[in-house]
Coordinates of C-alpha atoms in Angstrom, one line a residue:
Chain A
M1224 CA 151.7 82.4 77.0
A1225 CA 148.7 81.1 75.3
S1226 CA 147.3 79.4 72.4
V1227 CA 144.9 81.3 70.2
S1228 CA 141.9 79.4 68.5
L1229 CA 139.7 80.9 65.8
R1230 CA 136.4 79.2 65.5
K1231 CA 134.3 79.9 62.4
L1232 CA 135.5 83.4 62.6
E1233 CA 133.7 85.9 60.4
K1234 CA 133.8 89.5 59.5
S1235 CA 131.2 91.4 57.3
Y1236 CA 130.6 94.9 56.4
G1237 CA 127.1 95.1 55.4
S1238 CA 126.7 92.4 52.6
L1239 CA 130.4 92.2 52.1
R1240 CA 132.0 89.2 53.8
I1241 CA 135.6 90.1 54.3
V1242 CA 136.4 87.0 56.5
K1243 CA 134.4 83.9 55.7
G1244 CA 134.4 81.4 58.6
I1245 CA 138.2 80.7 59.5
D1246 CA 138.9 77.8 61.7
L1247 CA 142.3 77.8 63.0
T1248 CA 144.2 76.8 66.2
I1249 CA 147.7 78.4 67.1
E1250 CA 149.6 76.5 69.5
D1251 CA 151.0 77.9 72.9
G1252 CA 154.5 79.5 71.9
E1253 CA 154.1 78.9 68.2
F1254 CA 155.0 81.6 65.5
V1255 CA 152.2 81.6 62.9
V1256 CA 152.4 84.1 59.8
F1257 CA 149.3 85.0 58.1
V1258 CA 150.2 85.8 54.6
G1259 CA 148.1 86.7 51.4
P1260 CA 147.6 89.4 48.7
S1261 CA 146.1 92.6 49.6
G1262 CA 142.1 92.3 50.8
C1263 CA 142.5 88.6 51.7
G1264 CA 141.4 89.3 55.4
K1265 CA 144.7 88.8 57.1
S1266 CA 144.9 92.0 58.7
T1267 CA 141.2 92.1 59.7
T1268 CA 141.6 88.7 61.3
L1269 CA 144.5 89.9 63.2
R1270 CA 142.3 92.8 64.4
M1271 CA 139.5 90.8 65.4
V1272 CA 142.1 88.9 67.7
A1273 CA 143.3 92.1 69.0
G1274 CA 139.8 93.4 69.7
L1275 CA 140.2 96.5 67.4
E1276 CA 137.5 94.9 64.8
S1277 CA 134.2 93.6 65.9
I1278 CA 133.8 89.9 65.4
S1279 CA 130.5 89.3 63.0
G1280 CA 130.5 85.5 63.7
G1281 CA 132.3 82.7 65.3
E1282 CA 134.8 83.0 68.2
V1283 CA 138.2 83.9 69.1
L1284 CA 139.8 82.2 72.1
I1285 CA 142.9 83.2 73.8
G1286 CA 143.8 80.4 76.0
D1287 CA 140.5 78.8 76.9
R1288 CA 138.9 82.2 77.2
V1289 CA 136.3 83.3 74.6
V1290 CA 137.4 87.0 74.3
N1291 CA 134.9 88.2 71.6
K1292 CA 133.4 90.7 74.0
L1293 CA 136.5 91.7 75.7
A1294 CA 138.1 95.1 74.9
P1295 CA 141.7 94.9 73.6
R1296 CA 143.1 96.0 77.0
E1297 CA 141.4 93.0 78.7
R1298 CA 143.0 90.5 76.2
D1299 CA 146.4 90.2 77.4
I1300 CA 147.9 91.1 74.0
A1301 CA 150.5 93.3 72.5
M1302 CA 150.4 94.5 69.2
V1303 CA 153.1 96.1 66.7
F1304 CA 151.5 98.2 64.3
Q1305 CA 152.4 98.9 60.7
D1306 CA 153.1 102.6 61.3
Y1307 CA 154.5 101.6 64.6
A1308 CA 152.0 103.9 66.3
L1309 CA 154.6 105.2 68.8
Y1310 CA 153.2 108.3 70.7
P1311 CA 155.2 111.2 69.1
H1312 CA 155.2 113.3 72.2
K1313 CA 156.4 110.7 74.7
T1314 CA 160.1 109.7 74.9
V1315 CA 161.0 106.1 74.1
R1316 CA 160.9 105.2 77.9
E1317 CA 157.6 106.7 78.2
N1318 CA 156.3 105.0 75.1
M1319 CA 157.6 101.6 76.4
G1320 CA 156.3 102.3 79.9
F1321 CA 152.9 103.7 78.9
S1322 CA 151.0 100.4 79.3
L1323 CA 152.8 99.6 82.6
K1324 CA 151.8 103.0 84.0
V1325 CA 148.1 102.7 82.9
R1326 CA 148.2 99.4 84.6
G1327 CA 149.6 100.6 87.9
V1328 CA 153.0 98.9 87.8
A1329 CA 155.4 100.0 90.5
V1330 CA 157.8 102.5 88.9
K1331 CA 160.8 100.5 89.9
D1332 CA 159.4 97.4 88.2
A1333 CA 158.5 99.1 85.2
E1334 CA 162.0 100.6 84.9
S1335 CA 163.7 97.3 85.2
R1336 CA 161.3 96.0 82.5
I1337 CA 162.0 98.7 80.3
G1338 CA 165.7 98.4 80.8
E1339 CA 165.6 94.8 80.1
A1340 CA 163.7 95.1 77.1
A1341 CA 165.8 97.9 75.7
E1342 CA 168.9 96.0 76.4
M1343 CA 167.5 93.0 74.5
L1344 CA 166.7 95.2 71.3
G1345 CA 169.9 97.2 71.6
I1346 CA 167.9 100.6 72.2
A1347 CA 169.0 101.5 75.8
H1348 CA 170.9 104.4 74.5
L1349 CA 167.8 105.8 73.0
L1350 CA 165.4 105.8 76.1
D1351 CA 165.4 109.6 76.4
R1352 CA 164.6 110.6 72.6
K1353 CA 161.3 111.1 71.2
P1354 CA 160.2 108.9 68.2
G1355 CA 160.8 111.9 65.8
Q1356 CA 164.4 111.8 66.6
L1357 CA 164.7 107.8 65.5
S1358 CA 165.4 106.2 62.4
G1359 CA 162.6 103.8 60.8
G1360 CA 164.7 100.6 62.2
Q1361 CA 165.0 102.2 65.8
R1362 CA 161.4 103.0 65.7
Q1363 CA 160.4 99.5 64.8
R1364 CA 162.4 98.2 67.7
V1365 CA 160.7 100.8 70.1
A1366 CA 157.5 99.2 69.0
M1367 CA 158.6 95.8 69.6
G1368 CA 160.0 96.8 73.1
R1369 CA 156.5 98.7 74.0
A1370 CA 155.2 95.0 73.2
I1371 CA 157.8 93.1 75.2
V1372 CA 157.5 95.2 78.5
R1373 CA 154.0 94.0 78.6
R1374 CA 154.8 90.3 78.9
P1375 CA 151.6 89.5 77.1
Q1376 CA 150.0 86.1 76.3
V1377 CA 150.1 86.7 72.5
F1378 CA 152.1 89.1 70.5
L1379 CA 150.4 90.4 67.2
F1380 CA 152.4 92.0 64.4
D1381 CA 150.6 93.8 61.7
E1382 CA 153.0 94.0 58.7
P1383 CA 155.6 95.5 60.9
L1384 CA 158.5 95.6 58.5
S1385 CA 156.6 97.2 55.3
N1386 CA 157.8 100.6 55.9
L1387 CA 161.5 99.6 56.3
D1388 CA 164.0 99.4 53.2
A1389 CA 165.1 96.0 52.0
K1390 CA 168.3 95.7 54.0
L1391 CA 166.8 96.9 57.3
R1392 CA 164.0 94.6 56.6
G1393 CA 166.3 91.7 56.5
Q1394 CA 168.0 92.7 59.8
V1395 CA 164.9 93.3 61.8
R1396 CA 163.4 90.1 60.5
T1397 CA 166.2 88.3 62.0
E1398 CA 165.9 90.1 65.1
I1399 CA 162.2 89.2 65.4
K1400 CA 163.1 85.5 64.9
R1401 CA 165.7 85.8 67.5
L1402 CA 163.4 87.5 69.9
H1403 CA 160.9 84.7 69.4
Q1404 CA 163.5 82.1 70.3
Q1405 CA 164.5 84.2 73.4
I1406 CA 161.0 84.8 74.9
G1407 CA 158.9 81.9 73.3
T1408 CA 155.8 83.8 73.5
T1409 CA 152.9 82.9 71.0
I1410 CA 153.0 85.4 67.8
I1411 CA 150.6 86.0 65.2
Y1412 CA 152.3 87.9 62.3
V1413 CA 150.7 89.4 59.4
T1414 CA 152.6 90.0 56.1
H1415 CA 152.1 90.1 52.4
D1416 CA 155.6 89.2 51.8
Q1417 CA 156.1 85.4 51.4
V1418 CA 159.8 85.7 52.2
E1419 CA 158.9 87.0 55.7
A1420 CA 156.4 84.3 56.0
M1421 CA 158.8 81.5 55.0
T1422 CA 161.8 82.8 57.0
L1423 CA 159.8 83.6 60.1
A1424 CA 156.9 81.1 60.5
D1425 CA 156.6 77.8 62.4
R1426 CA 153.4 77.7 60.4
I1427 CA 152.1 79.6 57.5
V1428 CA 148.4 80.3 57.0
I1429 CA 147.9 81.5 53.4
L1430 CA 144.6 83.4 53.1
R1431 CA 142.7 84.3 49.9
G1432 CA 139.4 86.1 49.7
G1433 CA 138.6 85.7 53.3
D1434 CA 139.2 82.1 53.4
I1435 CA 142.3 79.7 54.3
E1436 CA 143.7 78.3 51.2
Q1437 CA 146.3 76.3 53.1
V1438 CA 148.0 75.8 56.5
G1439 CA 151.4 74.2 56.9
T1440 CA 154.9 74.7 57.9
P1441 CA 157.2 76.6 55.3
D1442 CA 158.3 73.3 53.8
E1443 CA 154.9 72.1 53.4
V1444 CA 153.3 75.1 51.7
Y1445 CA 156.6 75.3 49.5
N1446 CA 156.7 71.6 48.5
Q1447 CA 153.3 70.5 48.6
P1448 CA 151.1 73.4 47.6
Q1449 CA 147.4 72.5 47.5
S1450 CA 146.5 74.8 44.8
V1451 CA 147.7 76.9 41.9
F1452 CA 147.3 80.1 44.1
V1453 CA 149.6 78.7 47.0
G1454 CA 152.2 77.4 44.3
G1455 CA 152.2 80.8 42.7
F1456 CA 152.3 82.9 45.9
V1457 CA 155.1 81.1 47.7
G1458 CA 158.5 81.0 46.2
S1459 CA 160.4 83.7 44.2
P1460 CA 160.5 83.7 41.2
A1461 CA 157.0 82.3 41.3
M1462 CA 156.2 78.6 40.4
N1463 CA 155.7 78.0 36.6
F1464 CA 152.3 76.7 35.3
A1465 CA 151.4 75.3 31.9
K1466 CA 148.4 74.0 30.6
V1467 CA 148.4 70.3 29.7
T1468 CA 146.1 67.6 28.6
V1469 CA 146.3 63.8 29.4
D1470 CA 147.0 62.1 26.2
G1471 CA 147.6 58.1 26.7
D1472 CA 150.4 57.8 29.1
A1473 CA 151.8 61.3 28.8
L1474 CA 151.0 64.8 29.6
R1475 CA 150.7 66.8 26.4
F1476 CA 151.8 70.6 26.1
A1477 CA 150.3 73.3 24.0
N1478 CA 153.5 72.9 21.7
G1479 CA 153.1 69.1 21.3
D1480 CA 155.8 68.3 23.8
R1481 CA 155.0 65.1 26.0
L1482 CA 156.0 64.3 29.2
P1483 CA 155.5 60.7 30.1
L1484 CA 153.3 60.3 33.3
S1485 CA 155.2 57.2 34.3
G1486 CA 158.1 59.4 35.3
L1487 CA 156.0 61.5 37.7
N1488 CA 155.9 60.9 41.5
R1489 CA 152.6 62.6 42.1
G1490 CA 149.2 62.8 40.7
R1491 CA 149.4 60.0 38.3
D1492 CA 146.1 58.5 39.6
G1493 CA 144.2 61.5 38.9
A1494 CA 145.5 61.8 35.3
M1495 CA 142.6 60.2 33.4
E1496 CA 142.5 60.3 29.6
G1497 CA 141.5 63.7 28.1
R1498 CA 141.5 65.6 31.6
E1499 CA 142.8 69.2 31.4
L1500 CA 145.4 70.0 33.9
I1501 CA 147.9 72.5 35.0
V1502 CA 151.5 71.5 35.4
G1503 CA 153.4 73.4 38.2
I1504 CA 157.0 73.5 38.4
R1505 CA 159.6 75.7 40.5
P1506 CA 162.3 77.5 38.6
E1507 CA 164.8 75.6 40.4
H1508 CA 163.4 72.3 39.6
F1509 CA 164.5 72.4 35.9
V1510 CA 167.5 70.5 35.3
T1511 CA 170.2 70.4 32.6
L1512 CA 171.1 66.6 33.0
A1513 CA 168.0 64.7 32.8
D1514 CA 166.3 61.6 31.5
P1515 CA 165.8 62.8 27.8
A1516 CA 162.2 61.6 28.0
M1517 CA 161.6 64.2 30.6
T1518 CA 162.6 67.3 28.5
L1519 CA 160.7 69.9 27.0
S1520 CA 161.8 72.0 23.8
A1521 CA 162.1 75.7 24.9
R1522 CA 162.9 79.0 23.2
V1523 CA 165.1 81.1 25.2
Q1524 CA 163.5 84.7 25.4
V1525 CA 165.5 86.6 28.2
V1526 CA 168.6 85.6 30.3
E1527 CA 169.1 87.4 33.7
P1528 CA 172.4 86.5 35.4
L1529 CA 172.0 86.9 39.2
G1530 CA 175.7 86.0 40.1
S1531 CA 174.6 83.1 42.2
D1532 CA 172.6 81.7 39.5
T1533 CA 171.1 82.5 36.1
L1534 CA 167.5 83.1 35.4
V1535 CA 166.3 81.9 31.9
H1536 CA 162.8 82.7 30.7
F1537 CA 161.8 80.9 27.8
Q1538 CA 158.7 79.8 26.0
I1539 CA 156.8 76.6 25.6
G1540 CA 153.8 76.9 23.5
G1541 CA 152.3 80.2 24.1
E1542 CA 153.4 80.2 27.9
T1543 CA 156.4 81.9 29.4
L1544 CA 158.1 80.0 32.0
T1545 CA 161.4 80.5 34.2
A1546 CA 164.1 78.3 35.0
R1547 CA 166.8 78.8 37.7
M1548 CA 170.0 77.6 36.0
P1549 CA 173.6 77.3 37.3
P1550 CA 175.5 80.7 37.2
E1551 CA 177.7 79.5 34.4
M1552 CA 174.9 78.7 32.1
R1553 CA 174.3 81.5 29.5
P1554 CA 172.3 80.2 26.7
A1555 CA 171.8 82.6 23.8
V1556 CA 168.7 84.4 23.4
G1557 CA 166.5 82.9 20.6
S1558 CA 168.1 79.6 20.6
E1559 CA 166.1 76.5 21.2
M1560 CA 167.0 74.0 24.0
R1561 CA 165.9 70.8 25.9
L1562 CA 165.0 71.6 29.5
G1563 CA 164.9 68.6 31.7
L1564 CA 162.3 68.5 34.6
D1565 CA 162.9 66.7 38.2
P1566 CA 160.0 64.2 37.9
S1567 CA 159.7 64.3 41.7
K1568 CA 159.1 67.9 42.0
V1569 CA 156.4 68.3 39.2
H1570 CA 152.8 69.4 40.7
L1571 CA 149.6 68.7 39.0
F1572 CA 146.4 70.7 39.5
D1573 CA 143.1 70.4 38.0
A1574 CA 142.7 73.0 35.4
K1575 CA 139.1 74.0 36.5
T1576 CA 139.4 73.9 40.2
E1577 CA 143.2 74.6 40.4
R1578 CA 143.4 72.4 43.4
T1579 CA 146.1 69.8 43.5
I1580 CA 145.1 66.3 42.0
A1581 CA 145.6 63.2 44.2
Chain B
M1044 CA 170.4 134.6 30.3
L1045 CA 171.2 137.0 32.9
D1046 CA 174.2 136.2 34.9
L1047 CA 173.1 137.1 38.5
S1048 CA 175.1 136.3 41.7
D1049 CA 173.1 134.6 44.4
R1050 CA 172.6 137.6 46.4
A1051 CA 171.2 139.7 43.7
L1052 CA 168.9 136.5 42.7
A1053 CA 167.8 136.4 46.3
V1054 CA 166.9 140.2 46.2
L1055 CA 165.0 139.9 43.0
L1056 CA 163.0 137.0 44.2
L1057 CA 162.0 138.6 47.5
A1058 CA 161.4 142.2 46.0
P1059 CA 157.7 141.6 44.9
A1060 CA 156.8 140.2 48.3
A1061 CA 158.8 143.0 50.3
I1062 CA 157.4 145.7 48.2
L1063 CA 153.8 144.6 48.7
L1064 CA 154.4 144.1 52.3
S1065 CA 155.9 147.5 52.6
L1066 CA 153.0 149.2 50.6
I1067 CA 150.2 147.5 52.8
I1068 CA 151.6 146.8 56.0
V1069 CA 154.9 148.7 56.8
Y1070 CA 154.0 152.1 55.4
P1071 CA 150.3 152.2 57.0
V1072 CA 152.0 151.4 60.5
L1073 CA 154.7 153.9 60.4
R1074 CA 152.1 156.6 59.0
L1075 CA 149.9 155.7 62.0
L1076 CA 152.7 156.2 64.3
Y1077 CA 153.8 159.4 62.7
T1078 CA 150.3 160.7 62.8
S1079 CA 150.1 159.9 66.3
F1080 CA 152.5 162.7 67.3
F1081 CA 150.4 165.1 65.6
S1082 CA 147.4 167.3 66.9
L1083 CA 145.2 166.7 63.8
S1084 CA 141.4 167.2 64.0
L1085 CA 139.6 167.6 60.9
T1086 CA 136.7 169.3 62.7
S1087 CA 138.8 172.0 64.1
G1088 CA 140.0 173.3 60.5
L1089 CA 143.5 174.0 61.9
P1090 CA 146.6 172.5 60.3
A1091 CA 148.4 169.4 61.6
E1092 CA 150.6 170.4 64.5
F1093 CA 153.4 168.3 65.9
V1094 CA 152.8 167.6 69.7
G1095 CA 155.2 165.0 70.4
L1096 CA 153.9 162.6 73.0
E1097 CA 150.9 164.7 73.9
N1098 CA 148.4 162.4 72.6
Y1099 CA 149.7 159.6 74.6
Q1100 CA 149.7 161.9 77.7
L1101 CA 146.1 162.6 77.1
M1102 CA 145.4 159.1 76.7
I1103 CA 146.8 158.3 80.1
E1104 CA 144.5 160.8 81.6
D1105 CA 141.5 159.7 79.7
P1106 CA 139.2 157.5 81.7
V1107 CA 137.2 156.2 78.7
F1108 CA 140.5 154.8 77.3
W1109 CA 141.2 152.9 80.4
E1110 CA 137.5 151.6 80.4
T1111 CA 137.4 150.6 76.9
T1112 CA 140.9 148.9 77.1
W1113 CA 139.8 147.1 80.3
N1114 CA 136.7 145.9 78.5
T1115 CA 138.6 144.7 75.7
V1116 CA 141.1 142.8 77.8
L1117 CA 138.0 141.4 79.8
I1118 CA 136.2 140.2 76.5
T1119 CA 139.4 138.7 75.5
L1120 CA 140.1 136.9 78.7
I1121 CA 136.4 135.5 78.7
T1122 CA 135.7 134.7 75.3
V1123 CA 139.1 133.4 74.1
P1124 CA 139.0 130.5 76.5
G1125 CA 135.2 130.4 76.4
A1126 CA 135.5 129.6 72.5
L1127 CA 138.4 127.2 73.0
F1128 CA 136.3 125.0 75.2
V1129 CA 133.3 125.2 73.0
G1130 CA 135.1 124.7 70.1
L1131 CA 137.3 121.7 71.4
G1132 CA 134.0 120.2 72.4
L1133 CA 132.4 120.9 68.9
A1134 CA 135.5 119.6 67.2
L1135 CA 135.5 116.3 69.2
L1136 CA 131.8 115.9 68.4
A1137 CA 132.3 116.6 64.8
N1138 CA 135.1 114.0 64.7
L1139 CA 133.0 111.2 66.0
P1140 CA 132.5 108.6 63.3
F1141 CA 129.0 109.8 62.0
G1142 CA 127.2 108.3 59.3
M1143 CA 126.6 111.5 57.8
Q1144 CA 129.5 114.0 58.4
W1145 CA 128.5 116.8 56.2
P1146 CA 125.4 118.2 58.2
V1147 CA 127.7 118.6 61.3
R1148 CA 130.5 120.3 59.4
L1149 CA 128.3 122.4 57.7
S1150 CA 126.5 123.6 60.9
L1151 CA 130.2 124.2 62.1
L1152 CA 131.0 126.4 59.3
I1153 CA 127.7 128.7 59.3
P1154 CA 128.4 130.7 62.3
W1155 CA 131.9 131.3 61.1
A1156 CA 130.8 132.2 57.5
L1157 CA 128.4 134.8 59.0
P1158 CA 129.4 138.4 59.0
L1159 CA 130.3 139.6 62.5
S1160 CA 127.8 142.5 62.2
F1161 CA 125.2 140.1 61.1
A1162 CA 125.7 138.0 64.1
G1163 CA 125.6 141.0 66.3
L1164 CA 122.4 141.9 64.8
I1165 CA 120.8 138.4 65.3
F1166 CA 121.8 138.3 68.9
A1167 CA 120.5 141.7 69.6
W1168 CA 117.1 140.4 68.5
F1169 CA 117.8 137.3 70.6
F1170 CA 118.3 139.2 73.8
H1171 CA 115.6 141.9 72.8
S1172 CA 113.4 142.7 76.0
E1173 CA 110.1 142.3 74.4
Y1174 CA 110.6 140.4 71.2
G1175 CA 113.8 138.3 72.1
V1176 CA 113.8 134.6 72.2
V1177 CA 115.9 134.5 75.3
N1178 CA 113.4 136.3 77.2
D1179 CA 110.7 133.9 75.6
V1180 CA 112.4 130.8 77.1
L1181 CA 113.0 132.3 80.4
A1182 CA 109.2 133.4 80.6
R1183 CA 108.3 129.9 79.6
F1184 CA 110.5 128.3 82.5
G1185 CA 108.6 131.0 84.8
F1186 CA 111.3 133.7 85.2
P1187 CA 110.8 137.4 84.7
G1188 CA 111.9 139.1 81.7
V1189 CA 115.2 140.8 81.7
I1190 CA 116.2 144.1 80.1
W1191 CA 119.6 142.7 78.9
F1192 CA 121.1 146.2 77.5
N1193 CA 120.0 148.1 80.4
S1194 CA 122.4 146.6 82.7
P1195 CA 126.2 146.9 82.1
N1196 CA 127.1 143.4 83.4
L1197 CA 124.0 141.7 81.5
A1198 CA 125.0 143.7 78.4
F1199 CA 128.4 142.5 78.8
A1200 CA 127.5 138.9 79.3
A1201 CA 125.1 139.0 76.3
I1202 CA 128.1 140.3 74.1
C1203 CA 130.6 137.8 75.4
L1204 CA 127.8 135.0 74.7
T1205 CA 127.6 136.1 71.3
I1206 CA 131.5 136.3 70.6
V1207 CA 131.8 132.9 72.1
W1208 CA 128.9 131.5 69.7
K1209 CA 130.5 133.5 66.8
T1210 CA 134.1 132.3 67.1
S1211 CA 133.8 128.7 68.7
S1212 CA 133.2 127.4 65.0
F1213 CA 136.4 129.0 63.8
M1214 CA 138.3 127.5 66.9
A1215 CA 136.4 124.0 66.3
L1216 CA 137.5 124.1 62.7
I1217 CA 141.3 124.5 63.4
I1218 CA 141.1 122.0 66.3
L1219 CA 139.2 119.5 64.1
A1220 CA 141.8 119.8 61.4
G1221 CA 144.5 119.2 64.1
L1222 CA 142.3 116.1 65.4
Q1223 CA 142.3 114.4 62.0
T1224 CA 146.0 114.7 61.6
I1225 CA 146.2 112.3 64.7
P1226 CA 146.5 108.7 63.4
R1227 CA 143.9 106.2 64.3
S1228 CA 146.6 103.8 65.1
L1229 CA 147.6 105.9 68.2
Y1230 CA 144.3 105.3 69.7
E1231 CA 144.3 101.6 68.8
A1232 CA 147.9 101.3 70.4
A1233 CA 146.7 102.9 73.5
D1234 CA 143.4 100.7 73.8
V1235 CA 145.8 97.7 73.6
D1236 CA 148.1 99.5 76.1
G1237 CA 145.1 99.5 78.5
A1238 CA 144.4 103.5 78.3
G1239 CA 140.5 104.3 78.5
R1240 CA 138.9 107.0 76.6
I1241 CA 139.3 109.8 79.2
R1242 CA 143.1 108.9 79.6
Q1243 CA 143.4 108.9 75.8
F1244 CA 142.1 112.1 75.7
F1245 CA 144.5 113.7 78.2
E1246 CA 147.5 111.4 77.2
I1247 CA 147.2 111.5 73.3
T1248 CA 144.4 114.0 72.1
L1249 CA 145.4 117.0 73.9
P1250 CA 149.1 116.9 73.8
L1251 CA 149.0 116.2 70.1
L1252 CA 146.5 119.0 69.6
K1253 CA 148.7 121.6 71.4
P1254 CA 150.1 123.2 68.1
A1255 CA 146.7 123.5 66.6
I1256 CA 145.3 124.9 69.9
V1257 CA 148.2 127.4 70.1
V1258 CA 147.5 128.7 66.4
A1259 CA 143.8 129.1 67.0
L1260 CA 144.6 131.0 70.3
I1261 CA 146.8 133.4 68.4
F1262 CA 144.3 134.2 65.7
R1263 CA 141.3 134.3 68.2
T1264 CA 143.0 136.6 70.7
I1265 CA 144.3 138.9 68.1
T1266 CA 140.8 139.4 66.9
A1267 CA 139.4 139.5 70.3
L1268 CA 141.6 142.5 70.9
Q1269 CA 140.2 144.0 68.0
T1270 CA 136.4 143.4 69.0
F1271 CA 134.3 145.9 67.3
D1272 CA 131.4 144.7 65.3
I1273 CA 129.3 142.8 67.7
P1274 CA 129.1 145.2 70.6
F1275 CA 128.7 148.0 68.0
M1276 CA 125.6 146.2 66.6
M1277 CA 124.2 145.0 70.0
T1278 CA 124.7 147.9 72.5
G1279 CA 126.5 150.7 70.6
G1280 CA 129.0 150.6 73.5
G1281 CA 126.2 151.3 76.2
P1282 CA 124.9 151.6 78.6
G1283 CA 127.2 154.6 78.9
T1284 CA 130.7 153.4 77.7
S1285 CA 130.1 150.0 79.7
T1286 CA 130.5 147.9 76.7
A1287 CA 132.5 149.9 74.5
T1288 CA 135.8 148.2 73.3
L1289 CA 139.1 150.0 72.4
A1290 CA 138.5 149.5 68.9
M1291 CA 135.0 151.3 69.1
Y1292 CA 136.8 154.2 71.0
I1293 CA 139.3 154.4 68.1
H1294 CA 136.3 154.4 65.7
Q1295 CA 134.5 157.0 67.6
N1296 CA 137.6 159.4 67.8
T1297 CA 138.5 158.9 64.1
V1298 CA 135.5 158.3 62.3
S1299 CA 132.7 160.3 64.4
F1300 CA 134.9 163.1 65.9
L1301 CA 137.7 163.1 62.9
D1302 CA 140.4 163.5 65.7
L1303 CA 143.0 161.6 63.7
G1304 CA 146.0 162.5 65.8
Y1305 CA 144.3 161.0 69.1
G1306 CA 142.7 158.2 67.3
S1307 CA 146.1 157.3 65.8
A1308 CA 147.6 157.1 69.3
L1309 CA 145.0 154.8 70.4
A1310 CA 145.5 152.7 67.3
V1311 CA 149.1 152.5 68.1
V1312 CA 148.4 151.3 71.7
M1313 CA 146.1 148.5 70.1
F1314 CA 148.7 147.6 67.6
A1315 CA 151.3 147.3 70.5
L1316 CA 149.1 145.2 72.5
S1317 CA 148.4 142.7 69.7
M1318 CA 152.2 142.5 69.0
C1319 CA 152.9 141.8 72.5
V1320 CA 150.3 139.0 72.5
T1321 CA 151.6 137.5 69.5
A1322 CA 155.1 137.6 70.7
V1323 CA 154.2 135.7 73.8
Y1324 CA 152.5 132.8 71.7
L1325 CA 155.3 132.6 69.4
R1326 CA 157.9 132.4 72.3
I1327 CA 155.6 129.5 73.7
I1328 CA 155.7 127.8 70.4
R1329 CA 159.4 128.3 70.1
T1330 CA 160.3 127.0 73.4
K1331 CA 158.1 123.7 72.5
E1332 CA 160.2 123.1 69.5

């Protein structure tokens, strides 16, 4: 096992900068998830760590070794690819054992490692099949098995669940988490799915346009988003945003509703008179029983009963917001209602920079 | 709406293809077989006479038949593997991540697109004893000029070289198409697994190219068995009949001598030879599946 450090890591294609100087240290044994929208540089960063992509600037260290110039095979890493990249003409056993064969591991030792990994992943009965005879989930496990038998310093996962259906994705996600708890190797995992990021990660790295937007534990990025982007990216349904102006001792919404600043826990100090802000509130932080001063008038547009709870889409001024309500709550479409806010959960962002205000 | 049973519908849907195939393949082949049992020479002025297997008996006793058949087999045995190796090399080259792919692909296409007889003519000039570029190059390195088409062995070598040049690009195109179906991630996985380039070639590229290679080999072998244009244009089968192929001998009997009976019997043998080779390849493919 080893730590991984990225120091001012950059990647450019000609004048196009894909990764813009990332600084990050991943601790030994940590499970770190890179998450972000398409084109944010998450896969490119992972591939630079793997050695599959050249580095335009900065350094990658695995343990205390700078690996910039090392070939992938010299970095002591194992990677699980998005399309699994299983050798189609080799059996599961040969796929899993290929790296061991290449490295000259004794056949007996290789067999026992393959058997051990196959047992761990529940694929022992598939060892003599070829990838074409396996289901998506089984292929996924073989790809993980191939990585495990290597006993590498670091595991790299490049969107490994994106080819699976929703149900299987949930299952394999749990298996990956269990696997990490069992073997404890450092993992860098790339996904665009924030649910995967939240459920798997010790720490989440949210990337945007080749830069780190925020690094933190799942709780931190969820509860203390540093920007509108992070707030909107993490959580489903997404955080609601509404433009407000600081007016005396209150925030004034576009529809004239006022929210007293005194009720808020955060961001009060930055709320100078006339300053334009963005209020962020998660759907689950609307409350039905609230201090009457901390309520907004809303017109109900759409009601979505989910069984466990009800999503109510409503309009305040020109903006559509979503609230997660108790399942028995079924307001009539078109009706006006007063929606309460949990003041401790209201986030304030600067309207221009879209960063959180102190 | 017509109320057709499934069977009738199947017959109806298959009929156009079946009729077409019968007209252009089944009928000519059967007609060829039929003619081969007749003595039918247009120059004799005699009517066609049923002679049973006499044409085949003649063939067995005909040294030119054996020589041209041997030449054909030899050309196949030399030029098919030759074109495979050269084609594989070209395909691997063309698959490298060049900035400009099209000049490489175009240069692959040109020999393939060239008519066979044209290639034969070009190379006949290349190997010309006085004006040929090959002798010119030899002379520049201090070697004496060679009269290529006077020696059976040299003429044969020149023909094989020309066929390899002409047909490698076809092999390369099929193999290149095969190469491009191999996902890049397999090589990346092999990189991470620790395999070097040579190991990757033997462990990934070659096994995954097998289907493309088998298809290329089938096509190339069948056309090699029918080799005609290039030796016809380069040597006309000479010196003597030392570079003549079975197809040239069939042409000579049917077109020059107008001996349709014997020519048909020869053609039946060539057809059988092609079918045997195809059957062998198809069997290889099926056992792989």
